XYZ file of N, CA, C and O in Angstrom:
888
model
N -38.743 -14.086 25.673
C -37.828 -12.948 25.544
C -36.849 -13.231 24.412
O -36.186 -14.261 24.413
N -36.798 -12.352 23.455
C -35.907 -12.534 22.312
C -34.979 -11.331 22.193
O -35.358 -10.201 22.513
N -33.785 -11.577 21.756
C -32.824 -10.502 21.512
C -31.997 -10.862 20.298
O -31.905 -12.032 19.917
N -31.393 -9.859 19.689
C -30.562 -10.112 18.523
C -29.314 -9.259 18.604
O -29.304 -8.180 19.200
N -28.248 -9.756 17.994
C -26.983 -9.053 17.948
C -26.528 -8.986 16.502
O -26.563 -9.991 15.788
N -26.136 -7.821 16.049
C -25.636 -7.644 14.690
C -24.124 -7.468 14.729
O -23.617 -6.603 15.438
N -23.421 -8.290 13.985
C -21.969 -8.220 13.922
C -21.539 -7.820 12.521
O -22.119 -8.274 11.530
N -20.538 -6.968 12.429
C -19.962 -6.592 11.139
C -18.677 -7.382 10.922
O -17.710 -7.197 11.659
N -18.691 -8.278 9.953
C -17.521 -9.100 9.665
C -16.953 -8.698 8.310
O -17.673 -8.630 7.321
N -15.651 -8.411 8.268
C -15.007 -8.008 7.030
C -14.047 -9.118 6.607
O -12.874 -9.084 6.903
N -14.589 -10.111 5.952
C -13.764 -11.273 5.620
C -13.049 -11.124 4.290
O -11.980 -11.684 4.097
N -13.619 -10.399 3.358
C -13.029 -10.290 2.024
C -11.987 -9.183 1.978
O -12.216 -8.072 2.451
N -10.824 -9.495 1.420
C -9.744 -8.542 1.185
C -9.279 -7.843 2.468
O -8.958 -6.660 2.473
N -9.252 -8.592 3.551
C -8.622 -8.072 4.751
C -7.123 -7.927 4.501
O -6.559 -8.618 3.654
N -6.440 -7.042 5.232
C -4.986 -6.897 5.046
C -4.258 -8.210 5.305
O -4.553 -8.925 6.253
N -3.311 -8.523 4.432
C -2.476 -9.721 4.575
C -1.029 -9.282 4.838
O -0.649 -8.167 4.477
N -0.215 -10.131 5.445
C 1.194 -9.764 5.678
C 1.958 -9.679 4.366
O 2.251 -10.699 3.750
N 2.321 -8.474 3.904
C 2.896 -8.324 2.567
C 4.356 -8.703 2.451
O 4.824 -9.007 1.359
N 5.102 -8.660 3.572
C 6.526 -8.991 3.488
C 7.072 -9.253 4.881
O 6.518 -8.806 5.887
N 8.200 -9.978 4.939
C 8.852 -10.247 6.222
C 9.342 -8.954 6.871
O 9.298 -8.809 8.099
N 9.804 -8.000 6.050
C 10.339 -6.754 6.603
C 9.266 -5.976 7.365
O 9.476 -5.555 8.510
N 8.111 -5.755 6.739
C 7.087 -4.943 7.383
C 6.454 -5.657 8.577
O 6.106 -5.014 9.567
N 6.297 -6.968 8.489
C 5.764 -7.710 9.636
C 6.711 -7.600 10.815
O 6.298 -7.397 11.966
N 8.023 -7.705 10.553
C 9.011 -7.593 11.628
C 9.004 -6.206 12.260
O 9.336 -6.060 13.441
N 8.597 -5.190 11.510
C 8.524 -3.822 12.025
C 7.170 -3.520 12.656
O 6.850 -2.351 12.911
N 6.361 -4.552 12.914
C 5.042 -4.325 13.491
C 4.095 -3.649 12.528
O 3.107 -3.048 12.932
N 4.403 -3.727 11.220
C 3.635 -3.099 10.144
C 3.526 -1.583 10.318
O 2.533 -0.968 9.943
N 4.562 -0.988 10.894
C 4.674 0.471 10.957
C 5.470 0.924 9.749
O 6.700 0.839 9.744
N 4.796 1.413 8.717
C 5.500 1.707 7.463
C 4.942 2.918 6.720
O 5.487 3.316 5.699
N 3.875 3.538 7.211
C 3.260 4.658 6.492
C 4.198 5.852 6.374
O 4.163 6.584 5.384
N 5.047 6.063 7.385
C 5.973 7.181 7.340
C 7.358 6.820 6.851
O 8.204 7.688 6.660
N 7.605 5.505 6.650
C 8.914 4.990 6.232
C 8.904 4.744 4.725
O 9.610 5.392 3.973
N 8.129 3.779 4.292
C 7.796 3.475 2.892
C 8.881 3.820 1.890
O 8.748 4.754 1.093
N 9.976 3.054 1.902
C 11.088 3.352 0.994
C 11.465 2.179 0.106
O 12.576 2.125 -0.421
N 10.547 1.208 -0.068
C 10.780 0.109 -1.000
C 9.446 -0.304 -1.624
O 8.457 0.436 -1.515
N 9.398 -1.468 -2.273
C 8.166 -1.879 -2.963
C 6.985 -2.056 -2.014
O 5.834 -2.053 -2.452
N 7.234 -2.200 -0.702
C 6.142 -2.302 0.258
C 5.335 -1.016 0.359
O 4.258 -0.998 0.970
N 5.843 0.064 -0.220
C 5.078 1.310 -0.266
C 3.739 1.094 -0.962
O 2.747 1.760 -0.637
N 3.675 0.174 -1.901
C 2.412 -0.115 -2.588
C 1.358 -0.526 -1.580
O 0.186 -0.144 -1.694
N 1.742 -1.293 -0.561
C 0.805 -1.794 0.442
C 0.473 -0.766 1.516
O -0.616 -0.806 2.097
N 1.401 0.150 1.826
C 1.220 1.037 2.972
C 1.068 2.511 2.629
O 0.254 3.201 3.237
N 1.853 3.005 1.697
C 1.789 4.415 1.328
C 2.425 4.592 -0.042
O 3.649 4.664 -0.164
N 1.617 4.659 -1.093
C 2.171 4.696 -2.463
C 3.063 5.903 -2.736
O 3.863 5.871 -3.672
N 2.964 6.948 -1.916
C 3.844 8.101 -2.118
C 5.302 7.711 -1.943
O 6.198 8.297 -2.558
N 5.565 6.694 -1.121
C 6.925 6.255 -0.867
C 7.627 5.642 -2.060
O 8.865 5.489 -2.047
N 6.892 5.305 -3.101
C 7.531 4.788 -4.313
C 8.545 5.780 -4.874
O 9.527 5.392 -5.502
N 8.296 7.068 -4.614
C 9.195 8.106 -5.152
C 10.601 7.997 -4.572
O 11.550 8.558 -5.141
N 10.763 7.263 -3.486
C 12.075 7.106 -2.858
C 12.881 5.959 -3.459
O 14.038 5.762 -3.099
N 12.285 5.204 -4.384
C 12.977 4.069 -4.987
C 13.852 4.572 -6.137
O 13.353 5.127 -7.118
N 15.182 4.409 -6.051
C 16.086 5.001 -7.044
C 16.242 4.173 -8.311
O 16.667 4.695 -9.343
N 15.948 2.881 -8.242
C 16.130 2.001 -9.400
C 15.154 0.833 -9.311
O 14.395 0.724 -8.336
N 15.177 -0.028 -10.300
C 14.228 -1.149 -10.351
C 14.322 -2.007 -9.095
O 15.411 -2.389 -8.658
N 13.169 -2.320 -8.507
C 13.096 -3.217 -7.357
C 12.021 -4.267 -7.598
O 10.976 -3.987 -8.189
N 12.304 -5.480 -7.101
C 11.387 -6.603 -7.252
C 11.282 -7.329 -5.911
O 12.276 -7.476 -5.199
N 10.083 -7.767 -5.551
C 9.907 -8.505 -4.300
C 8.761 -9.500 -4.450
O 7.826 -9.293 -5.235
N 8.830 -10.582 -3.684
C 7.779 -11.594 -3.703
C 7.655 -12.217 -2.316
O 8.652 -12.356 -1.597
N 6.431 -12.575 -1.943
C 6.161 -13.169 -0.631
C 5.218 -14.351 -0.784
O 4.284 -14.314 -1.595
N 5.474 -15.393 -0.014
C 4.548 -16.523 0.057
C 4.442 -16.972 1.507
O 5.464 -17.123 2.190
N 3.208 -17.172 1.998
C 3.022 -17.608 3.382
C 1.682 -18.310 3.542
O 0.782 -18.137 2.703
N 1.558 -19.091 4.606
C 0.275 -19.657 5.026
C -0.236 -18.808 6.186
O 0.394 -18.763 7.245
N -1.364 -18.133 6.003
C -1.915 -17.299 7.068
C -2.244 -18.158 8.283
O -2.912 -19.187 8.167
N -1.757 -17.748 9.445
C -1.955 -18.476 10.708
C -1.407 -19.901 10.653
O -1.728 -20.723 11.519
N -0.623 -20.234 9.633
C -0.109 -21.584 9.495
C -1.163 -22.598 9.122
O -0.965 -23.807 9.276
N -2.307 -22.135 8.607
C -3.433 -23.021 8.269
C -3.319 -23.468 6.809
O -3.184 -22.641 5.903
N -3.382 -24.759 6.598
C -3.327 -25.308 5.247
C -4.503 -24.787 4.425
O -5.654 -24.831 4.854
N -4.218 -24.272 3.241
C -5.262 -23.734 2.379
C -5.341 -22.218 2.402
O -5.804 -21.612 1.435
N -4.912 -21.597 3.507
C -4.907 -20.133 3.569
C -3.578 -19.606 3.032
O -2.819 -18.924 3.721
N -3.321 -19.939 1.777
C -2.066 -19.551 1.144
C -2.177 -18.134 0.587
O -3.160 -17.795 -0.081
N -1.163 -17.319 0.864
C -1.132 -15.965 0.335
C 0.196 -15.734 -0.378
O 1.271 -16.035 0.169
N 0.131 -15.226 -1.591
C 1.332 -14.946 -2.366
C 1.178 -13.600 -3.060
O 0.073 -13.237 -3.496
N 2.262 -12.857 -3.131
C 2.231 -11.618 -3.902
C 3.518 -11.456 -4.690
O 4.558 -12.030 -4.359
N 3.419 -10.666 -5.721
C 4.530 -10.391 -6.625
C 4.452 -8.906 -6.951
O 3.404 -8.422 -7.394
N 5.542 -8.162 -6.712
C 5.474 -6.725 -6.952
C 6.818 -6.193 -7.418
O 7.873 -6.727 -7.070
N 6.756 -5.138 -8.208
C 7.971 -4.481 -8.657
C 7.677 -3.007 -8.882
O 6.522 -2.592 -9.061
N 8.733 -2.213 -8.835
C 8.604 -0.772 -9.019
C 9.873 -0.229 -9.673
O 10.957 -0.809 -9.527
N 9.735 0.892 -10.369
C 10.883 1.484 -11.054
C 10.594 2.952 -11.347
O 9.431 3.357 -11.501
N 11.639 3.777 -11.406
C 11.456 5.197 -11.743
C 11.234 5.393 -13.234
O 11.782 4.657 -14.059
N 10.414 6.373 -13.566
C 10.177 6.773 -14.946
C 10.509 8.257 -15.054
O 9.886 9.094 -14.382
N 11.499 8.587 -15.847
C 11.990 9.963 -15.921
C 10.867 10.942 -16.243
O 10.148 10.778 -17.227
N 10.703 11.906 -15.374
C 9.693 12.932 -15.585
C 8.322 12.599 -15.040
O 7.430 13.456 -15.021
N 8.137 11.358 -14.567
C 6.814 10.948 -14.090
C 6.837 10.339 -12.691
O 5.825 9.847 -12.217
N 7.962 10.331 -12.029
C 8.035 9.721 -10.713
C 8.361 8.245 -10.803
O 9.146 7.814 -11.646
N 7.730 7.451 -9.936
C 7.951 6.006 -9.908
C 6.635 5.274 -10.082
O 5.587 5.698 -9.565
N 6.700 4.151 -10.778
C 5.515 3.325 -11.042
C 5.727 1.945 -10.445
O 6.834 1.398 -10.486
N 4.658 1.389 -9.878
C 4.734 0.056 -9.308
C 3.543 -0.795 -9.706
O 2.470 -0.275 -10.051
N 3.737 -2.112 -9.651
C 2.677 -3.065 -9.944
C 2.693 -4.162 -8.882
O 3.763 -4.569 -8.417
N 1.520 -4.621 -8.499
C 1.400 -5.708 -7.533
C 0.311 -6.676 -7.972
O -0.776 -6.257 -8.395
N 0.621 -7.960 -7.874
C -0.385 -9.012 -8.081
C -0.375 -9.910 -6.852
O 0.694 -10.335 -6.389
N -1.556 -10.214 -6.308
C -1.638 -11.100 -5.148
C -2.733 -12.134 -5.346
O -3.704 -11.911 -6.078
N -2.551 -13.265 -4.659
C -3.461 -14.401 -4.767
C -3.637 -14.995 -3.373
O -2.661 -15.266 -2.682
N -4.887 -15.189 -2.952
C -5.136 -15.710 -1.614
C -6.230 -16.769 -1.646
O -7.253 -16.597 -2.296
N -5.999 -17.870 -0.905
C -7.033 -18.869 -0.678
C -6.963 -20.080 -1.587
O -6.268 -20.088 -2.604
N -7.698 -21.137 -1.222
C -7.772 -22.349 -2.043
C -8.731 -22.148 -3.212
O -9.310 -21.059 -3.373
N -8.912 -23.178 -4.018
C -9.775 -23.059 -5.193
C -11.237 -22.813 -4.814
O -11.999 -22.233 -5.589
N -11.639 -23.223 -3.597
C -13.029 -23.026 -3.176
C -13.335 -21.561 -2.846
O -14.474 -21.124 -2.946
N -12.314 -20.837 -2.409
C -12.469 -19.413 -2.094
C -11.200 -18.704 -2.531
O -10.136 -18.908 -1.957
N -11.311 -17.887 -3.545
C -10.109 -17.296 -4.131
C -10.253 -15.776 -4.253
O -11.208 -15.269 -4.834
N -9.267 -15.069 -3.677
C -9.160 -13.629 -3.838
C -7.944 -13.311 -4.715
O -6.856 -13.838 -4.481
N -8.131 -12.459 -5.682
C -7.011 -11.989 -6.499
C -7.063 -10.463 -6.540
O -8.139 -9.859 -6.516
N -5.887 -9.863 -6.602
C -5.815 -8.410 -6.592
C -4.692 -7.950 -7.519
O -3.597 -8.506 -7.489
N -4.996 -6.936 -8.304
C -3.991 -6.324 -9.167
C -3.970 -4.830 -8.873
O -5.026 -4.172 -8.849
N -2.785 -4.280 -8.630
C -2.652 -2.870 -8.272
C -1.674 -2.170 -9.210
O -0.573 -2.662 -9.444
N -2.102 -1.042 -9.727
C -1.205 -0.108 -10.405
C -0.942 1.029 -9.429
O -1.880 1.653 -8.906
N 0.328 1.335 -9.175
C 0.697 2.330 -8.178
C 1.605 3.391 -8.797
O 2.436 3.086 -9.655
N 1.437 4.626 -8.341
C 2.219 5.738 -8.887
C 2.599 6.687 -7.751
O 1.730 7.135 -6.990
N 3.891 6.969 -7.610
C 4.370 7.933 -6.636
C 5.148 9.044 -7.323
O 5.932 8.772 -8.240
N 4.930 10.279 -6.906
C 5.581 11.406 -7.571
C 5.807 12.529 -6.557
O 5.185 12.585 -5.494
N 6.714 13.434 -6.908
C 7.024 14.559 -6.047
C 6.531 15.866 -6.632
O 6.621 16.087 -7.836
N 6.013 16.743 -5.769
C 5.561 18.064 -6.203
C 6.502 19.170 -5.755
O 6.526 20.246 -6.334
N 7.265 18.895 -4.697
C 8.240 19.864 -4.197
C 9.344 19.079 -3.501
O 9.229 17.871 -3.297
N 10.402 19.744 -3.144
C 11.527 19.088 -2.497
C 11.085 18.418 -1.189
O 10.612 19.078 -0.268
N 11.205 17.096 -1.159
C 10.859 16.349 0.040
C 9.387 16.076 0.233
O 8.999 15.440 1.214
N 8.514 16.541 -0.671
C 7.069 16.334 -0.561
C 6.618 15.400 -1.680
O 6.806 15.707 -2.858
N 6.026 14.288 -1.306
C 5.639 13.269 -2.283
C 4.174 12.866 -2.119
O 3.643 12.912 -1.014
N 3.574 12.485 -3.231
C 2.199 12.006 -3.233
C 2.133 10.712 -4.042
O 3.013 10.432 -4.873
N 1.086 9.940 -3.816
C 0.929 8.703 -4.562
C -0.484 8.183 -4.502
O -1.300 8.622 -3.682
N -0.783 7.253 -5.393
C -2.116 6.645 -5.416
C -2.021 5.205 -5.921
O -1.069 4.831 -6.619
N -2.993 4.410 -5.543
C -3.153 3.041 -6.032
C -4.493 2.917 -6.750
O -5.522 3.382 -6.230
N -4.492 2.274 -7.895
C -5.720 1.860 -8.577
C -5.787 0.350 -8.474
O -4.910 -0.353 -8.975
N -6.831 -0.169 -7.824
C -6.881 -1.585 -7.465
C -8.079 -2.291 -8.105
O -9.209 -1.805 -8.050
N -7.799 -3.441 -8.692
C -8.844 -4.330 -9.189
C -8.867 -5.562 -8.296
O -7.870 -6.283 -8.199
N -9.993 -5.805 -7.620
C -10.100 -6.895 -6.650
C -11.179 -7.869 -7.092
O -12.332 -7.482 -7.301
N -10.784 -9.130 -7.253
C -11.719 -10.153 -7.709
C -11.896 -11.248 -6.680
O -10.931 -11.689 -6.051
N -13.121 -11.694 -6.493
C -13.452 -12.738 -5.524
C -14.260 -13.839 -6.216
O -15.224 -13.549 -6.933
N -13.846 -15.099 -6.001
C -14.561 -16.231 -6.596
C -14.774 -17.302 -5.539
O -13.830 -17.739 -4.888
N -16.036 -17.709 -5.344
C -16.395 -18.750 -4.389
C -17.034 -19.903 -5.159
O -18.043 -19.711 -5.852
N -16.444 -21.065 -5.040
C -16.898 -22.226 -5.796
C -18.360 -22.539 -5.483
O -18.748 -22.669 -4.328
N -19.166 -22.621 -6.519
C -20.579 -22.927 -6.356
C -21.449 -21.718 -6.104
O -22.682 -21.837 -6.085
N -20.834 -20.543 -5.888
C -21.606 -19.338 -5.589
C -21.292 -18.184 -6.532
O -21.819 -17.090 -6.358
N -20.386 -18.381 -7.487
C -20.099 -17.350 -8.460
C -18.924 -16.470 -8.083
O -18.109 -16.813 -7.226
N -18.854 -15.322 -8.731
C -17.719 -14.419 -8.537
C -18.189 -12.971 -8.588
O -19.303 -12.668 -9.042
N -17.324 -12.083 -8.124
C -17.628 -10.654 -8.143
C -16.300 -9.901 -8.120
O -15.247 -10.475 -7.835
N -16.357 -8.618 -8.391
C -15.144 -7.802 -8.401
C -15.478 -6.391 -7.954
O -16.638 -5.972 -7.928
N -14.433 -5.648 -7.599
C -14.607 -4.265 -7.162
C -13.366 -3.475 -7.526
O -12.273 -4.029 -7.700
N -13.519 -2.161 -7.609
C -12.415 -1.246 -7.883
C -12.140 -0.419 -6.638
O -13.072 0.106 -6.010
N -10.879 -0.304 -6.250
C -10.522 0.459 -5.063
C -9.510 1.555 -5.370
O -8.714 1.448 -6.316
N -9.542 2.599 -4.557
C -8.632 3.729 -4.710
C -7.959 4.028 -3.374
O -8.633 4.193 -2.348
N -6.625 4.067 -3.378
C -5.844 4.451 -2.202
C -5.086 5.737 -2.512
O -4.678 5.967 -3.653
N -4.877 6.559 -1.480
C -4.091 7.783 -1.624
C -3.046 7.855 -0.516
O -3.252 7.320 0.578
N -1.918 8.519 -0.799
C -0.887 8.663 0.215
C -0.076 9.928 0.018
O 0.018 10.467 -1.095
N 0.492 10.421 1.119
C 1.379 11.575 1.079
C 2.535 11.325 2.036
O 2.368 10.682 3.075
N 3.705 11.810 1.666
C 4.908 11.576 2.456
C 5.772 12.826 2.426
O 5.948 13.437 1.379
N 6.279 13.211 3.592
C 7.167 14.370 3.675
C 8.460 13.957 4.363
O 8.431 13.455 5.484
N 9.572 14.141 3.670
C 10.873 13.903 4.273
C 11.421 15.249 4.725
O 11.925 16.036 3.914
N 11.293 15.513 6.022
C 11.757 16.770 6.584
C 13.274 16.858 6.484
O 13.846 17.930 6.272
N 13.934 15.724 6.650
C 15.367 15.600 6.450
C 15.638 14.150 6.087
O 14.710 13.339 5.997
N 16.890 13.798 5.868
C 17.225 12.411 5.565
C 16.919 11.491 6.751
O 16.785 10.281 6.571
N 16.803 12.077 7.942
C 16.627 11.277 9.151
C 15.248 11.402 9.781
O 14.987 10.802 10.828
N 14.340 12.140 9.161
C 13.012 12.352 9.745
C 11.971 12.473 8.648
O 12.154 13.221 7.686
N 10.888 11.731 8.787
C 9.820 11.782 7.805
C 8.469 11.478 8.427
O 8.377 10.801 9.450
N 7.412 11.995 7.809
C 6.043 11.721 8.241
C 5.220 11.358 7.018
O 5.490 11.811 5.899
N 4.208 10.530 7.223
C 3.367 10.107 6.115
C 1.947 9.837 6.542
O 1.687 9.534 7.712
N 1.027 9.934 5.598
C -0.379 9.599 5.825
C -0.877 8.829 4.610
O -0.398 9.034 3.482
N -1.822 7.936 4.826
C -2.398 7.189 3.716
C -3.844 6.834 4.024
O -4.244 6.759 5.196
N -4.619 6.633 2.973
C -6.026 6.246 3.095
C -6.296 5.150 2.075
O -5.928 5.282 0.902
N -6.933 4.076 2.513
C -7.206 2.935 1.644
C -8.706 2.784 1.407
O -9.509 2.960 2.315
N -9.043 2.441 0.168
C -10.437 2.214 -0.238
C -11.318 3.424 0.047
O -12.453 3.296 0.535
N -10.814 4.617 -0.281
C -11.573 5.823 0.041
C -12.812 5.991 -0.842
O -13.679 6.813 -0.534
N -12.906 5.221 -1.909
C -14.095 5.273 -2.754
C -15.187 4.335 -2.287
O -16.202 4.158 -2.957
N -15.003 3.699 -1.120
C -15.984 2.800 -0.509
C -16.423 1.683 -1.469
O -17.602 1.539 -1.802
N -15.489 0.850 -1.928
C -15.846 -0.232 -2.849
C -16.747 -1.271 -2.194
O -16.692 -1.500 -0.979
N -17.587 -1.904 -3.023
C -18.543 -2.900 -2.547
C -18.460 -4.147 -3.415
O -18.131 -4.085 -4.596
N -18.776 -5.291 -2.822
C -18.925 -6.543 -3.560
C -20.252 -7.181 -3.188
O -20.980 -6.666 -2.328
N -20.556 -8.318 -3.814
C -21.831 -9.032 -3.647
C -23.011 -8.083 -3.825
O -23.913 -8.006 -3.001
N -22.977 -7.326 -4.940
C -24.057 -6.413 -5.315
C -24.357 -5.398 -4.217
O -25.515 -5.057 -3.955
N -23.317 -4.932 -3.559
C -23.484 -3.903 -2.547
C -23.782 -4.407 -1.158
O -23.981 -3.622 -0.232
N -23.824 -5.734 -0.973
C -24.144 -6.285 0.343
C -22.951 -6.289 1.293
O -23.120 -6.470 2.495
N -21.751 -6.118 0.764
C -20.575 -6.079 1.625
C -19.665 -4.934 1.216
O -19.223 -4.861 0.069
N -19.386 -4.041 2.169
C -18.450 -2.950 1.943
C -17.050 -3.412 2.311
O -16.840 -3.988 3.379
N -16.094 -3.157 1.452
C -14.707 -3.473 1.774
C -14.164 -2.409 2.720
O -14.466 -1.227 2.582
N -13.374 -2.832 3.685
C -12.986 -1.951 4.782
C -12.143 -0.764 4.317
O -11.260 -0.898 3.482
N -12.451 0.404 4.886
C -11.655 1.610 4.686
C -10.708 1.767 5.874
O -11.063 1.464 7.004
N -9.508 2.274 5.600
C -8.565 2.504 6.693
C -7.758 3.764 6.441
O -7.537 4.166 5.291
N -7.310 4.382 7.533
C -6.519 5.608 7.482
C -5.321 5.436 8.408
O -5.468 4.987 9.548
N -4.142 5.781 7.926
C -2.920 5.607 8.702
C -2.085 6.884 8.686
O -2.077 7.628 7.703
N -1.392 7.114 9.779
C -0.403 8.190 9.853
C 0.825 7.622 10.542
O 0.713 6.785 11.444
N 2.003 8.038 10.105
C 3.213 7.455 10.665
C 4.380 8.413 10.660
O 4.384 9.421 9.939
N 5.379 8.087 11.460
C 6.593 8.869 11.553
C 7.811 7.952 11.488
O 7.761 6.817 11.980
N 8.855 8.430 10.841
C 10.121 7.703 10.720
C 11.227 8.588 11.291
O 11.287 9.788 11.005
N 12.104 7.984 12.103
C 13.191 8.751 12.707
C 14.453 7.895 12.723
O 14.417 6.726 13.112
N 15.585 8.507 12.296
C 16.874 7.820 12.265
C 17.860 8.591 13.153
O 18.475 9.561 12.717
N 18.012 8.184 14.432
C 18.915 8.904 15.328
C 20.385 8.668 15.021
O 21.224 9.527 15.289
N 20.699 7.482 14.448
C 22.067 7.121 14.116
C 22.070 6.432 12.751
O 21.069 5.815 12.368
N 23.154 6.488 12.017
C 23.220 5.774 10.736
C 22.928 4.287 10.911
O 23.511 3.621 11.769
N 21.982 3.778 10.125
C 21.637 2.364 10.181
C 20.607 2.002 11.225
O 20.180 0.846 11.303
N 20.171 2.968 12.053
C 19.181 2.705 13.103
C 17.915 3.498 12.811
O 17.932 4.730 12.798
N 16.802 2.792 12.559
C 15.537 3.435 12.193
C 14.452 3.103 13.210
O 14.292 1.937 13.593
N 13.699 4.121 13.615
C 12.532 3.945 14.462
C 11.293 4.357 13.672
O 11.301 5.388 12.987
N 10.216 3.560 13.780
C 8.978 3.873 13.059
C 7.779 3.708 13.999
O 7.760 2.813 14.855
N 6.788 4.578 13.822
C 5.574 4.552 14.633
C 4.394 4.910 13.760
O 4.425 5.928 13.061
N 3.344 4.078 13.779
C 2.128 4.322 12.999
C 0.900 4.257 13.894
O 0.868 3.499 14.876
N -0.112 5.030 13.499
C -1.453 4.910 14.073
C -2.403 4.593 12.919
O -2.400 5.290 11.903
N -3.208 3.560 13.089
C -4.098 3.109 12.012
C -5.530 3.032 12.521
O -5.798 2.492 13.596
N -6.440 3.556 11.734
C -7.857 3.512 12.058
C -8.625 2.836 10.933
O -8.686 3.349 9.814
N -9.172 1.666 11.220
C -10.075 0.984 10.295
C -11.496 1.329 10.722
O -11.819 1.278 11.921
N -12.332 1.719 9.777
C -13.689 2.137 10.098
C -14.392 1.058 10.923
O -14.345 -0.134 10.609
N -15.047 1.489 12.008
C -15.788 0.628 12.931
C -14.885 -0.232 13.811
O -15.368 -1.180 14.442
N -13.583 0.076 13.846
C -12.672 -0.661 14.719
C -11.815 0.327 15.509
O -11.656 1.478 15.106
N -11.264 -0.096 16.667
C -10.429 0.812 17.465
C -9.157 1.196 16.718
O -8.721 0.528 15.781
N -8.544 2.293 17.163
C -7.265 2.730 16.610
C -6.183 1.718 16.989
O -6.101 1.280 18.135
N -5.378 1.321 16.017
C -4.282 0.380 16.252
C -2.958 1.142 16.254
O -2.773 2.101 15.500
N -2.043 0.698 17.114
C -0.720 1.300 17.218
C 0.310 0.304 16.707
O 0.278 -0.877 17.070
N 1.225 0.765 15.854
C 2.282 -0.065 15.282
C 3.631 0.587 15.598
O 3.814 1.776 15.330
N 4.565 -0.188 16.141
C 5.887 0.319 16.502
C 6.950 -0.642 15.992
O 6.791 -1.864 16.106
N 8.033 -0.100 15.436
C 9.097 -0.967 14.940
C 10.463 -0.315 15.001
O 10.596 0.913 15.047
N 11.495 -1.156 15.017
C 12.883 -0.714 15.008
C 13.669 -1.547 14.010
O 13.480 -2.762 13.925
N 14.541 -0.903 13.254
C 15.380 -1.574 12.273
C 16.827 -1.159 12.497
O 17.143 0.030 12.504
N 17.708 -2.156 12.678
C 19.127 -1.883 12.931
C 19.952 -2.610 11.882
O 20.005 -3.837 11.846
N 20.571 -1.844 10.994
C 21.362 -2.414 9.904
C 22.814 -2.553 10.364
O 23.551 -1.572 10.455
N 23.209 -3.798 10.655
C 24.575 -4.055 11.108
C 25.569 -4.014 9.960
O 26.663 -3.458 10.082
N 25.203 -4.629 8.830
C 25.995 -4.588 7.606
C 25.029 -4.477 6.432
O 23.807 -4.486 6.618
N 25.556 -4.397 5.228
C 24.689 -4.333 4.045
C 23.870 -5.608 3.871
O 22.851 -5.598 3.174
N 24.301 -6.698 4.514
C 23.635 -7.981 4.309
C 23.021 -8.549 5.589
O 22.523 -9.665 5.585
N 23.060 -7.785 6.685
C 22.504 -8.312 7.936
C 21.777 -7.191 8.687
O 22.384 -6.198 9.077
N 20.468 -7.381 8.855
C 19.614 -6.373 9.499
C 18.790 -7.042 10.587
O 18.251 -8.135 10.389
N 18.711 -6.406 11.732
C 17.888 -6.888 12.839
C 16.659 -5.998 12.952
O 16.773 -4.772 13.012
N 15.478 -6.597 13.001
C 14.242 -5.836 13.102
C 13.374 -6.391 14.233
O 13.346 -7.602 14.463
N 12.651 -5.514 14.887
C 11.709 -5.943 15.906
C 10.543 -4.971 15.918
O 10.691 -3.793 15.560
N 9.372 -5.450 16.306
C 8.198 -4.579 16.297
C 7.044 -5.183 17.049
O 7.071 -6.357 17.437
N 6.025 -4.374 17.274
C 4.789 -4.852 17.911
C 3.637 -4.008 17.412
O 3.810 -2.907 16.897
N 2.442 -4.558 17.568
C 1.246 -3.838 17.167
C 0.065 -4.274 18.032
O 0.041 -5.414 18.525
N -0.857 -3.350 18.261
C -2.040 -3.697 19.033
C -3.064 -4.342 18.117
O -3.008 -4.161 16.901
């Protein structure tokens, strides 16, 4: 008696923790997206950045030596064209290396209505086995109903990018989120995320700004 099981494993270019802020919020950011992290979650949110912003992150995934992840990103407004952002990331040891470069653009079409997109170049190199690359496209939309309420949606890798000569599809995901501020300095965020072939994930977070220099954040995700 013989049987077989087929498993779909998405090891290349899986989502990495882009910043301490979004991780603390349970990665609920599709409807919030008001800083450089918009590049990772919803590029439409770049339109909310009023001036030049710069951010960088470095971490060991799961605390495992060799699973080093680093990113560098900045964004700024361009008069008449919305906001532009750039991101560079590097993951893994020399034996397995992922690099990613993103050009991001967020712009407004009407009062409180914003759109954005990411153009992504993703490169993978495995020592002794060669290298490959793929191009990815992300889209996002954000609506600020008021200063205290917003909703957003985003889609990642909607062009179905492939690597290893088409043998591996990079994961597609779709997110929708809501942002609500009941009191000044107190933000609530909720996201629903669907990665193709995986269950819907729920992300919840709270941000409480006590002063300009001290913020408390908490969150959870399934």
